[in-house]
XYZ file of N, CA, C and O in Angstrom:
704
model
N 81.807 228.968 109.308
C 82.860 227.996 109.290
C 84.171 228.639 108.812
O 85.263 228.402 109.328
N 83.985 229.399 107.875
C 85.305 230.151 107.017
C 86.084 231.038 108.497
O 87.248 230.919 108.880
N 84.954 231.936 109.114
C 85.272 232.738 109.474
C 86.153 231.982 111.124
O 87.014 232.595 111.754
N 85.621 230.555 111.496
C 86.046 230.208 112.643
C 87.204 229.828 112.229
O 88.125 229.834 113.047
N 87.477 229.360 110.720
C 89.259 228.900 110.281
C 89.811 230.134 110.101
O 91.041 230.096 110.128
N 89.381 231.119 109.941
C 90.589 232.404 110.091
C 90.832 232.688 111.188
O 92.045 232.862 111.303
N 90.141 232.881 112.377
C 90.194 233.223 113.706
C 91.373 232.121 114.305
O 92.424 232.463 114.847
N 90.889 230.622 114.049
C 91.907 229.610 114.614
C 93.403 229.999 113.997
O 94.415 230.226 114.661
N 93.290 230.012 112.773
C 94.900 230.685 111.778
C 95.150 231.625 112.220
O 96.366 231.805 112.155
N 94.471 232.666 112.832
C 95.222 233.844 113.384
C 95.449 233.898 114.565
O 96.021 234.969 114.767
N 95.283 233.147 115.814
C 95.508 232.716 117.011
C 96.630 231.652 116.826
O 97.385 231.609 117.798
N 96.952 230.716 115.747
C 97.970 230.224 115.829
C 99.090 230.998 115.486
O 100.136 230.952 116.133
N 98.886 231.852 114.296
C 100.142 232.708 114.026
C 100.381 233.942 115.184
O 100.830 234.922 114.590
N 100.297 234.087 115.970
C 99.953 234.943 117.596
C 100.648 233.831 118.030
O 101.871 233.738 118.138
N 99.589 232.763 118.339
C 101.028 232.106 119.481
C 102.184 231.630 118.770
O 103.097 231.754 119.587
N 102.684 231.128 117.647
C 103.996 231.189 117.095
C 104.622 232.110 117.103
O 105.817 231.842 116.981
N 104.350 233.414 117.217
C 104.854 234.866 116.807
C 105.350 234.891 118.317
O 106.554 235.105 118.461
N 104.538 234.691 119.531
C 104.705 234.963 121.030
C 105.908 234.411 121.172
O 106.942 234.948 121.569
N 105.647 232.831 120.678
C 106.874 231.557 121.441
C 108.656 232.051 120.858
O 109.734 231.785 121.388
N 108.393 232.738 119.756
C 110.165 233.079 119.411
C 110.795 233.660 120.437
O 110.265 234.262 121.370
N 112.065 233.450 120.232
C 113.239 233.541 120.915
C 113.135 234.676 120.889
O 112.969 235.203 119.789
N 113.205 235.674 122.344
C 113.144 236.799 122.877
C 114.728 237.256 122.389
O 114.941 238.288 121.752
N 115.837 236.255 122.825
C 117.161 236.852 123.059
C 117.767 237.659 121.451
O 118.411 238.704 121.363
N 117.349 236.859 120.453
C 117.663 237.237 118.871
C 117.408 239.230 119.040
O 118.231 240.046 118.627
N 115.966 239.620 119.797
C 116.004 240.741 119.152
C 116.658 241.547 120.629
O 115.903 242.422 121.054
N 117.808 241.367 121.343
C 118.830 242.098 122.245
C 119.496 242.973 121.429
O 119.641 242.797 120.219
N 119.970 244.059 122.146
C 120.802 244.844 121.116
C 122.441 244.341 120.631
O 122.888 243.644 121.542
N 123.372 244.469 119.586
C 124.272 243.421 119.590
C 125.332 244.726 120.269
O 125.366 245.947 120.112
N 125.897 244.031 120.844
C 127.508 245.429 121.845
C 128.086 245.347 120.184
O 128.194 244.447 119.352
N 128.422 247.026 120.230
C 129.623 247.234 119.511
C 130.494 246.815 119.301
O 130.973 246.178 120.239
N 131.376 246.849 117.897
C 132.765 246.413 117.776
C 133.438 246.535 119.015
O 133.462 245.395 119.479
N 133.983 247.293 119.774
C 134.427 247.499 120.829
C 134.357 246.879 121.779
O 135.354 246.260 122.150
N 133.489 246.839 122.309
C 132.607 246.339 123.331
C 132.965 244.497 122.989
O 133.393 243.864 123.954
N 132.851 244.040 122.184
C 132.377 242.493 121.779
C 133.880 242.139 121.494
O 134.244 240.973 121.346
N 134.911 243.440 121.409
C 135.984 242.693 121.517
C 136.805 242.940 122.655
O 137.857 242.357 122.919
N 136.360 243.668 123.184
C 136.958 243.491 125.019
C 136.582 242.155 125.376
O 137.322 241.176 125.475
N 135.237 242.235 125.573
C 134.837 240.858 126.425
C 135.446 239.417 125.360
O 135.821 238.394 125.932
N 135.462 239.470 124.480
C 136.161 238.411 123.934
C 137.852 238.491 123.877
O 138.343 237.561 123.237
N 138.489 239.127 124.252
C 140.051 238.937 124.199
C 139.982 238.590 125.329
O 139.207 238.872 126.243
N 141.703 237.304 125.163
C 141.660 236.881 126.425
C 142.106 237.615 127.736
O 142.210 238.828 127.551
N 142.378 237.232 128.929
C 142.838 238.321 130.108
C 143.975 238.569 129.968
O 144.427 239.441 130.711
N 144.666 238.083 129.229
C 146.324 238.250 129.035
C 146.850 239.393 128.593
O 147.977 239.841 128.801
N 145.461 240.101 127.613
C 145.829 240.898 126.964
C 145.859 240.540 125.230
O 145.305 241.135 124.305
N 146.745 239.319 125.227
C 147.049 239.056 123.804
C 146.119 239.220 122.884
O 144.962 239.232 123.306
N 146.346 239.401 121.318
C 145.212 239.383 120.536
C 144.403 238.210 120.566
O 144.672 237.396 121.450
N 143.502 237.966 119.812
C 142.723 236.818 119.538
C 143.143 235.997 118.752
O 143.217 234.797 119.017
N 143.648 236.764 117.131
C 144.133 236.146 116.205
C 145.624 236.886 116.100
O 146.018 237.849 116.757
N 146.359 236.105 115.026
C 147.572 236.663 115.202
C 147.739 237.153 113.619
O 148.663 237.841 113.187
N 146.380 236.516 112.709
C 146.812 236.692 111.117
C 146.579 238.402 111.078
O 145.679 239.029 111.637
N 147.545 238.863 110.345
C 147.323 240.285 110.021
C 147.792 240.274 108.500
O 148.779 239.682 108.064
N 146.859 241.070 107.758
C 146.397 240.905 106.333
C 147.558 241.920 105.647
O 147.308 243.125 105.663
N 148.630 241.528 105.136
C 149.532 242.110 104.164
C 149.326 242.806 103.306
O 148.637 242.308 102.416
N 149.700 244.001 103.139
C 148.881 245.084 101.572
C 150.340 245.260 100.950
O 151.434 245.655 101.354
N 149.840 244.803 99.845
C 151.125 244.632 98.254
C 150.782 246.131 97.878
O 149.642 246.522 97.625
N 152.267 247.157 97.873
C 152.081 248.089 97.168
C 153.440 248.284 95.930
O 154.645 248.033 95.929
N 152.761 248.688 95.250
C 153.968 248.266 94.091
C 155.368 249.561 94.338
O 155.003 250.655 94.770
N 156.661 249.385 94.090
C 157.579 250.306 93.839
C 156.813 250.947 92.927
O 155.956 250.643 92.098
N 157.589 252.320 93.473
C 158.199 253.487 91.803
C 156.617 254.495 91.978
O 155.979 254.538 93.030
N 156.345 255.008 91.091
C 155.076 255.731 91.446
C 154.169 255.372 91.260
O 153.987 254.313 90.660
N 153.220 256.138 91.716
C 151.969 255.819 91.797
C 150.829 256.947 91.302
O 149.624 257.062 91.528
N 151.715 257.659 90.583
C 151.060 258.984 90.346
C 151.067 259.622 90.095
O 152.203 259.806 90.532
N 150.724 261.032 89.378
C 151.367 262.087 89.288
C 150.365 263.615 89.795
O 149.176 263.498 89.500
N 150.639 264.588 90.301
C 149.591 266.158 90.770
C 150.243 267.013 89.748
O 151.452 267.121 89.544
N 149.228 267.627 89.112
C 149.846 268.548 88.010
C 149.495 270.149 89.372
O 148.801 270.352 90.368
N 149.978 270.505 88.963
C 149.661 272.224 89.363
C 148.966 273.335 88.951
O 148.689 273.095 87.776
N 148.658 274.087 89.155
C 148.033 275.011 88.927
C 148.767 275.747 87.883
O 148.142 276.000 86.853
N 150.280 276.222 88.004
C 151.441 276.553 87.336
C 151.270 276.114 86.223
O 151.134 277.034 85.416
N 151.208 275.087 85.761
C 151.626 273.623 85.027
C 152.340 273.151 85.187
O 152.764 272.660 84.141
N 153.362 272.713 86.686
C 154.035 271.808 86.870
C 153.739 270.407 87.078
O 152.644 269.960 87.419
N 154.787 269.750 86.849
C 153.983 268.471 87.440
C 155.318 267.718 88.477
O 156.544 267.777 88.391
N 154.201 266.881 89.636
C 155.136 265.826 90.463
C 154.733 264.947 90.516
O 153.556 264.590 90.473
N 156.124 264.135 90.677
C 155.699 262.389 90.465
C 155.204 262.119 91.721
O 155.551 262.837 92.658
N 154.466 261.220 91.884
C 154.133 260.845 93.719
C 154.814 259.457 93.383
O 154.356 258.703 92.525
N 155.841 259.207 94.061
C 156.658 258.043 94.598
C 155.982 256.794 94.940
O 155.724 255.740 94.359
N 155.670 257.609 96.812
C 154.566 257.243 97.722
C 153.242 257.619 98.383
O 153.298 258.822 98.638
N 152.818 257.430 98.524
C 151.519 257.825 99.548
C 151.837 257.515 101.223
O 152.138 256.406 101.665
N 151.708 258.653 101.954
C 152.003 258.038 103.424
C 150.399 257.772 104.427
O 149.358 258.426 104.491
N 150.702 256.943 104.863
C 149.065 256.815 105.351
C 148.733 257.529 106.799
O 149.635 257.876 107.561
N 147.323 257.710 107.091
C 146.901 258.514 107.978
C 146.083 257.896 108.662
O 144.867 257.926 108.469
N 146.851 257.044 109.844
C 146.106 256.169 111.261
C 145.654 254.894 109.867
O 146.236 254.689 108.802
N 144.732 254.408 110.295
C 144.298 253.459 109.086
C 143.999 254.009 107.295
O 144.204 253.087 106.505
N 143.572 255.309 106.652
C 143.048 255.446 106.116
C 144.270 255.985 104.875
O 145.209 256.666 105.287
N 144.191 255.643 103.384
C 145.373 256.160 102.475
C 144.853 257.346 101.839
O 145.642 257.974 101.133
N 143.391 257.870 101.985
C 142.953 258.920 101.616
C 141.406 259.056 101.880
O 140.713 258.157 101.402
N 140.702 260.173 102.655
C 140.008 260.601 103.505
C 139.282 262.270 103.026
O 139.778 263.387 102.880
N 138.112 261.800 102.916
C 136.810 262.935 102.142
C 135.628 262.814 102.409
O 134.983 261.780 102.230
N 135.142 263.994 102.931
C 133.606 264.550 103.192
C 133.378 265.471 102.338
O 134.292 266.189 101.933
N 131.653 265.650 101.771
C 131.243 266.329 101.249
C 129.835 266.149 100.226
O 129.523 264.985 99.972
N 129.302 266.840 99.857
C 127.892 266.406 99.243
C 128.217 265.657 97.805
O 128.844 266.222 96.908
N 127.789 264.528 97.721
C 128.180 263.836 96.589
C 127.221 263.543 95.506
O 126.376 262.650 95.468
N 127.481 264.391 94.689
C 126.580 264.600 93.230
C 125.592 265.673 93.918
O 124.397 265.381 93.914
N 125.981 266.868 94.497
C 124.931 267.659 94.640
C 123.797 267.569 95.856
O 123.054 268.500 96.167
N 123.829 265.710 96.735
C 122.645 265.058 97.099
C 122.725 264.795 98.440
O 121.695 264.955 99.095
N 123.572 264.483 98.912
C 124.235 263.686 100.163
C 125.217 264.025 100.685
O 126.242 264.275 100.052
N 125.088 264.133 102.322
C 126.553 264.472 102.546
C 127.205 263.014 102.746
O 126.576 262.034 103.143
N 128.674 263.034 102.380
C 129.206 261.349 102.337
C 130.477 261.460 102.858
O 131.142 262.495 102.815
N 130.902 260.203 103.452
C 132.365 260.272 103.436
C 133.185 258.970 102.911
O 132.544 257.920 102.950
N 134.005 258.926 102.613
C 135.385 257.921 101.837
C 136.072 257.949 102.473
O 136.530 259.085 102.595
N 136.700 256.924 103.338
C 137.742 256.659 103.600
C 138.080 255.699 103.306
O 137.279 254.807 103.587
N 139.223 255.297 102.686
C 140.297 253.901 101.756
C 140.844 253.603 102.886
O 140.828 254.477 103.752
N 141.470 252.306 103.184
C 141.726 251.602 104.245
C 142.667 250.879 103.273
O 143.828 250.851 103.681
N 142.451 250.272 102.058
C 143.162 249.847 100.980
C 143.624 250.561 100.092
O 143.019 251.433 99.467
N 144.895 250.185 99.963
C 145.788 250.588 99.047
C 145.287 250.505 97.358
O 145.270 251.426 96.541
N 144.917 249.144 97.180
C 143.993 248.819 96.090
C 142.645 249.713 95.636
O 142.199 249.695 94.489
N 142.211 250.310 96.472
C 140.754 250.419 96.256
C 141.438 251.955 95.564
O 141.355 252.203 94.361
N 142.016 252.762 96.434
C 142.648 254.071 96.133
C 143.280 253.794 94.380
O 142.954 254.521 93.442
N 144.103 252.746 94.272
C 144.469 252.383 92.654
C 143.378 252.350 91.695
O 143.736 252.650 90.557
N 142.367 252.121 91.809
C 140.995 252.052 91.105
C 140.650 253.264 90.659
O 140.087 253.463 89.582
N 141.051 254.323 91.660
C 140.565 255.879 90.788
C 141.731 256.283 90.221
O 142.882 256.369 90.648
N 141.075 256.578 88.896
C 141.914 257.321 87.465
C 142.398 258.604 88.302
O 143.598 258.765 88.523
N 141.702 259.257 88.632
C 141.946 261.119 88.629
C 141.401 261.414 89.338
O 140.427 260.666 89.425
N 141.382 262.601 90.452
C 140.635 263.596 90.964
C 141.154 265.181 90.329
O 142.232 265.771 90.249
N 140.038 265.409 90.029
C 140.122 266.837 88.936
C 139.618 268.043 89.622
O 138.448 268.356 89.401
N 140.379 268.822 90.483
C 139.593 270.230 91.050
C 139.393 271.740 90.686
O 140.246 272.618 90.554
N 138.085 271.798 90.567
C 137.562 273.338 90.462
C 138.203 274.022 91.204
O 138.693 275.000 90.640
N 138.537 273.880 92.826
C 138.849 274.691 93.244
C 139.128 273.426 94.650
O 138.525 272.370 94.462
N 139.843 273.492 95.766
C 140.385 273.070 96.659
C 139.171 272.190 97.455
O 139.464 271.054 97.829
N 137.617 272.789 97.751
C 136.373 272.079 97.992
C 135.793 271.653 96.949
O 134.622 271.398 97.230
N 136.127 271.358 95.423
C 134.952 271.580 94.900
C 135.546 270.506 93.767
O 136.316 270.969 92.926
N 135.171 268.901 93.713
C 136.105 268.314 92.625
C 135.721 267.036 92.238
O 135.041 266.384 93.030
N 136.041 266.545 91.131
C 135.205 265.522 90.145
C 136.285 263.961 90.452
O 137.339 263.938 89.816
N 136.101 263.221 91.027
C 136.563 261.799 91.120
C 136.386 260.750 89.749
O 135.517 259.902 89.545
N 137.024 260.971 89.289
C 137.078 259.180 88.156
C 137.980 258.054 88.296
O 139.200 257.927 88.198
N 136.639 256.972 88.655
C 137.770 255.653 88.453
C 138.032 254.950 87.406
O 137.399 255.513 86.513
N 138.637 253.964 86.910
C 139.477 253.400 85.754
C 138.173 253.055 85.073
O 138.479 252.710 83.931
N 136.813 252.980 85.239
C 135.743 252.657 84.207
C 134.853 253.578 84.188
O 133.633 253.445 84.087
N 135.717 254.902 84.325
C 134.811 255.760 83.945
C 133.970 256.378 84.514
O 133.776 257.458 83.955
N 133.117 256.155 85.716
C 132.223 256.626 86.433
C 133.066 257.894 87.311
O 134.262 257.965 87.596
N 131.842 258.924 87.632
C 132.405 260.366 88.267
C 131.789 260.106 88.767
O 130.783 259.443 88.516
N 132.394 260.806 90.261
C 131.590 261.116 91.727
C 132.186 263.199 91.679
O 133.311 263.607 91.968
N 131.195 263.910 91.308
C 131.216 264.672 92.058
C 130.889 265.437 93.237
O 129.687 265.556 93.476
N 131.703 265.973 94.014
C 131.995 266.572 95.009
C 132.060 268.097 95.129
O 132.640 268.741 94.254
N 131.499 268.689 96.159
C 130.568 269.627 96.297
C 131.250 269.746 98.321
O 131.413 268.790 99.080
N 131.537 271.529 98.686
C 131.706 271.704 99.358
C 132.822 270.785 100.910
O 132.902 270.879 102.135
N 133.601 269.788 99.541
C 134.010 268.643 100.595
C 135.295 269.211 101.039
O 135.563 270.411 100.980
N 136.185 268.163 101.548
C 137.561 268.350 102.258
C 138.050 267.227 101.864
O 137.556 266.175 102.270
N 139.226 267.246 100.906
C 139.736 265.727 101.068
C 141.027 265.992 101.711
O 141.750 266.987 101.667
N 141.165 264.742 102.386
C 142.591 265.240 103.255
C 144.078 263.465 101.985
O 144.034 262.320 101.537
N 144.673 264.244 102.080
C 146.167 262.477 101.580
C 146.923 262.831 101.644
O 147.396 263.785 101.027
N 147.581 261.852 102.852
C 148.956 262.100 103.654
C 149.133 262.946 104.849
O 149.956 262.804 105.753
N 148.301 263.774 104.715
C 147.901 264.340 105.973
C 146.642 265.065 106.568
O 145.638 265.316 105.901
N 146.792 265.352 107.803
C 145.095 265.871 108.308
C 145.177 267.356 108.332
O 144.317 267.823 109.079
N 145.927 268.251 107.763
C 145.906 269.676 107.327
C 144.863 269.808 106.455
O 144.487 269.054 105.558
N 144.338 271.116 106.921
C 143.077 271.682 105.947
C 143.606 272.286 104.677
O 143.057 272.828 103.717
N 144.503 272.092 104.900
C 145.154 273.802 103.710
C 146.009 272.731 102.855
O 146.068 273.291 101.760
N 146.735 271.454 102.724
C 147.612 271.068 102.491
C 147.439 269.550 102.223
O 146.552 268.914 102.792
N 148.427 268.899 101.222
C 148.687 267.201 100.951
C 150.149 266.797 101.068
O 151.150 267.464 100.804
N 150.064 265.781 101.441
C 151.482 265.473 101.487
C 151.693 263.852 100.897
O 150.694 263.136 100.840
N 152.861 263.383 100.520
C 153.530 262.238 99.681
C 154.825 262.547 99.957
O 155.607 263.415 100.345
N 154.627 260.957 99.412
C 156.395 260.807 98.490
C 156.782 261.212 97.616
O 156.033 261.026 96.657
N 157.907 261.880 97.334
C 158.855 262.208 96.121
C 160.324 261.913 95.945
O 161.050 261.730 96.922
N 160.767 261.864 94.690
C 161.861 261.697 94.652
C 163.369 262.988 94.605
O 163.046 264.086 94.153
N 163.933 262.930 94.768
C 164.788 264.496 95.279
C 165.847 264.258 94.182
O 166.165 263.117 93.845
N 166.325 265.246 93.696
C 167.694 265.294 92.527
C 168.618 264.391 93.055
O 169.488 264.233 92.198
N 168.884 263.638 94.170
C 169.622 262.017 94.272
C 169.055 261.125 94.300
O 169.632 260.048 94.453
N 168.266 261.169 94.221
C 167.075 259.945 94.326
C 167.157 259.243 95.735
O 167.627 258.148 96.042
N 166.433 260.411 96.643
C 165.734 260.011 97.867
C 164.670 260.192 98.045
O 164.287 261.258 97.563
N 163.964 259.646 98.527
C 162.383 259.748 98.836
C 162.571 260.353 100.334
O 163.127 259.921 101.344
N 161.917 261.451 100.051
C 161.151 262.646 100.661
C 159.759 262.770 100.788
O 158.840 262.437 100.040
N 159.786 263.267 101.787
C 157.665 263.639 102.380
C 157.885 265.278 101.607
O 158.770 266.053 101.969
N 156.998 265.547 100.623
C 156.174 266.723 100.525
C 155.543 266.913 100.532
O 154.851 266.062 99.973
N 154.652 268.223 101.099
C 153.923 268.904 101.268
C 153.430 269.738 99.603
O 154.222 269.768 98.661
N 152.023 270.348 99.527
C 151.806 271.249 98.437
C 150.484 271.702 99.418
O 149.962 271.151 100.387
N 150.185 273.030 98.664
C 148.779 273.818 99.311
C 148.111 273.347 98.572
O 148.264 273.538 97.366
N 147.041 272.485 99.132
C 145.541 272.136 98.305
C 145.310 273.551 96.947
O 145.176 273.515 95.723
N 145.342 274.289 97.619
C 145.278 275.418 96.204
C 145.722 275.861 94.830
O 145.301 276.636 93.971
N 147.334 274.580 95.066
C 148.038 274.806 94.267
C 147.682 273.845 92.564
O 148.093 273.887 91.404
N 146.543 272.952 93.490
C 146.509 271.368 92.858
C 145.617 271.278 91.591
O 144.402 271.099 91.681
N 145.984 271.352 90.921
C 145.172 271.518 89.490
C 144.145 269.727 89.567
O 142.916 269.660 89.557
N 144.686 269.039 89.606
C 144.553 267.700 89.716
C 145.685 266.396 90.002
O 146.888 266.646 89.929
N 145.354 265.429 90.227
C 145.493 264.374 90.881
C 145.541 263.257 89.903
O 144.393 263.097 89.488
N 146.494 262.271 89.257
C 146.375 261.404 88.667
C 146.840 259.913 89.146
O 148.056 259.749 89.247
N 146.126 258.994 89.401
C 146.608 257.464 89.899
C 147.523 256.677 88.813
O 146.993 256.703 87.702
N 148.576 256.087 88.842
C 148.657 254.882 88.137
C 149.034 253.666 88.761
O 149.581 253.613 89.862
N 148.678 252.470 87.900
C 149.196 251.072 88.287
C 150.122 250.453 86.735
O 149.987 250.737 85.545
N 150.852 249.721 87.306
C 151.613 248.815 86.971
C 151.059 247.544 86.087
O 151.827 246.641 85.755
């Protein structure tokens, strides 16, 4: 008797399992893909809201040097979507990558501190380190050798500079 109520319970959970909706497990089209076929033929977007990023005046920073100089960073200039962009094994374990899309999220890290141009310790404002191992970080621009920002010039214009990743002792964030 036991054994004919497991057999019936397991022939019902079989045909419940059969009767589900086939279409749920389709593959879903890519971002891409799902937004072609959904924009209209006109061309126009879909939506028109586009999300505003608050960045504060004045700096945002400062890169000490290798020398011991130091520069103020003004601005940050961004690169296609991303305000700063890094690959590399993280904590020794993983290869990873970061890319900030937000202005905010980039304000969250205290410091990036480098051994050497691949080789460098990330802290954000509570303290936690991500080190980095054999990476590339690129800010402000997609040069291997080089970073670029805002600065301010003996009249006070804001200027794009350049420095050689080599030169960069470290990297300091601030907020307001």
């Amino acid at each position: 008797m036991r054994t004919l109520l497991l057999a019936l319970m397991l022939a019902l959970a079989l045909a419940a399992c059969s009767s589900k909706d086939e279409a749920a497990q389709l593959p879903v089209p890519d971002e891409a893909t799902a937004a072609e076929s959904a924009a209209p033929a006109d061309g126009q977007p879909i939506s028109s809201i586009t999300i505003k990023e608050t960045i504060p005046d004045g700096p945002v920073g400062r890169m000490q040097l290798t020398n011991g100089s130091t520069l103020e960073i003004d601005g940050l200039e961004k690169m296609g979507n991303y305000w700063i962009y890094l690959t590399g094994k993280l904590n020794g374990r993983s290869s990873t990558v970061v890319s900030l899309t937000r202005f905010r999220d980039l304000m969250n890290w205290q410091s990036i501190v480098f051994k050497d141009p691949h080789n460098f310790t990330i802290t954000n404002k509570r303290g936690k380190e991500w080190v980095f191992e054999d990476a590339n970080l690129y800010l402000g621009t997609d040069k291997h050798d080089a970073y670029s920002f805002f600065v301010l010039d003996d009249r006070y214009d804001r200027t794009l500079t350049e420095v050689k990743k080599s030169e960069v002792a470290n990297i300091s964030f601030s907020t307001k």
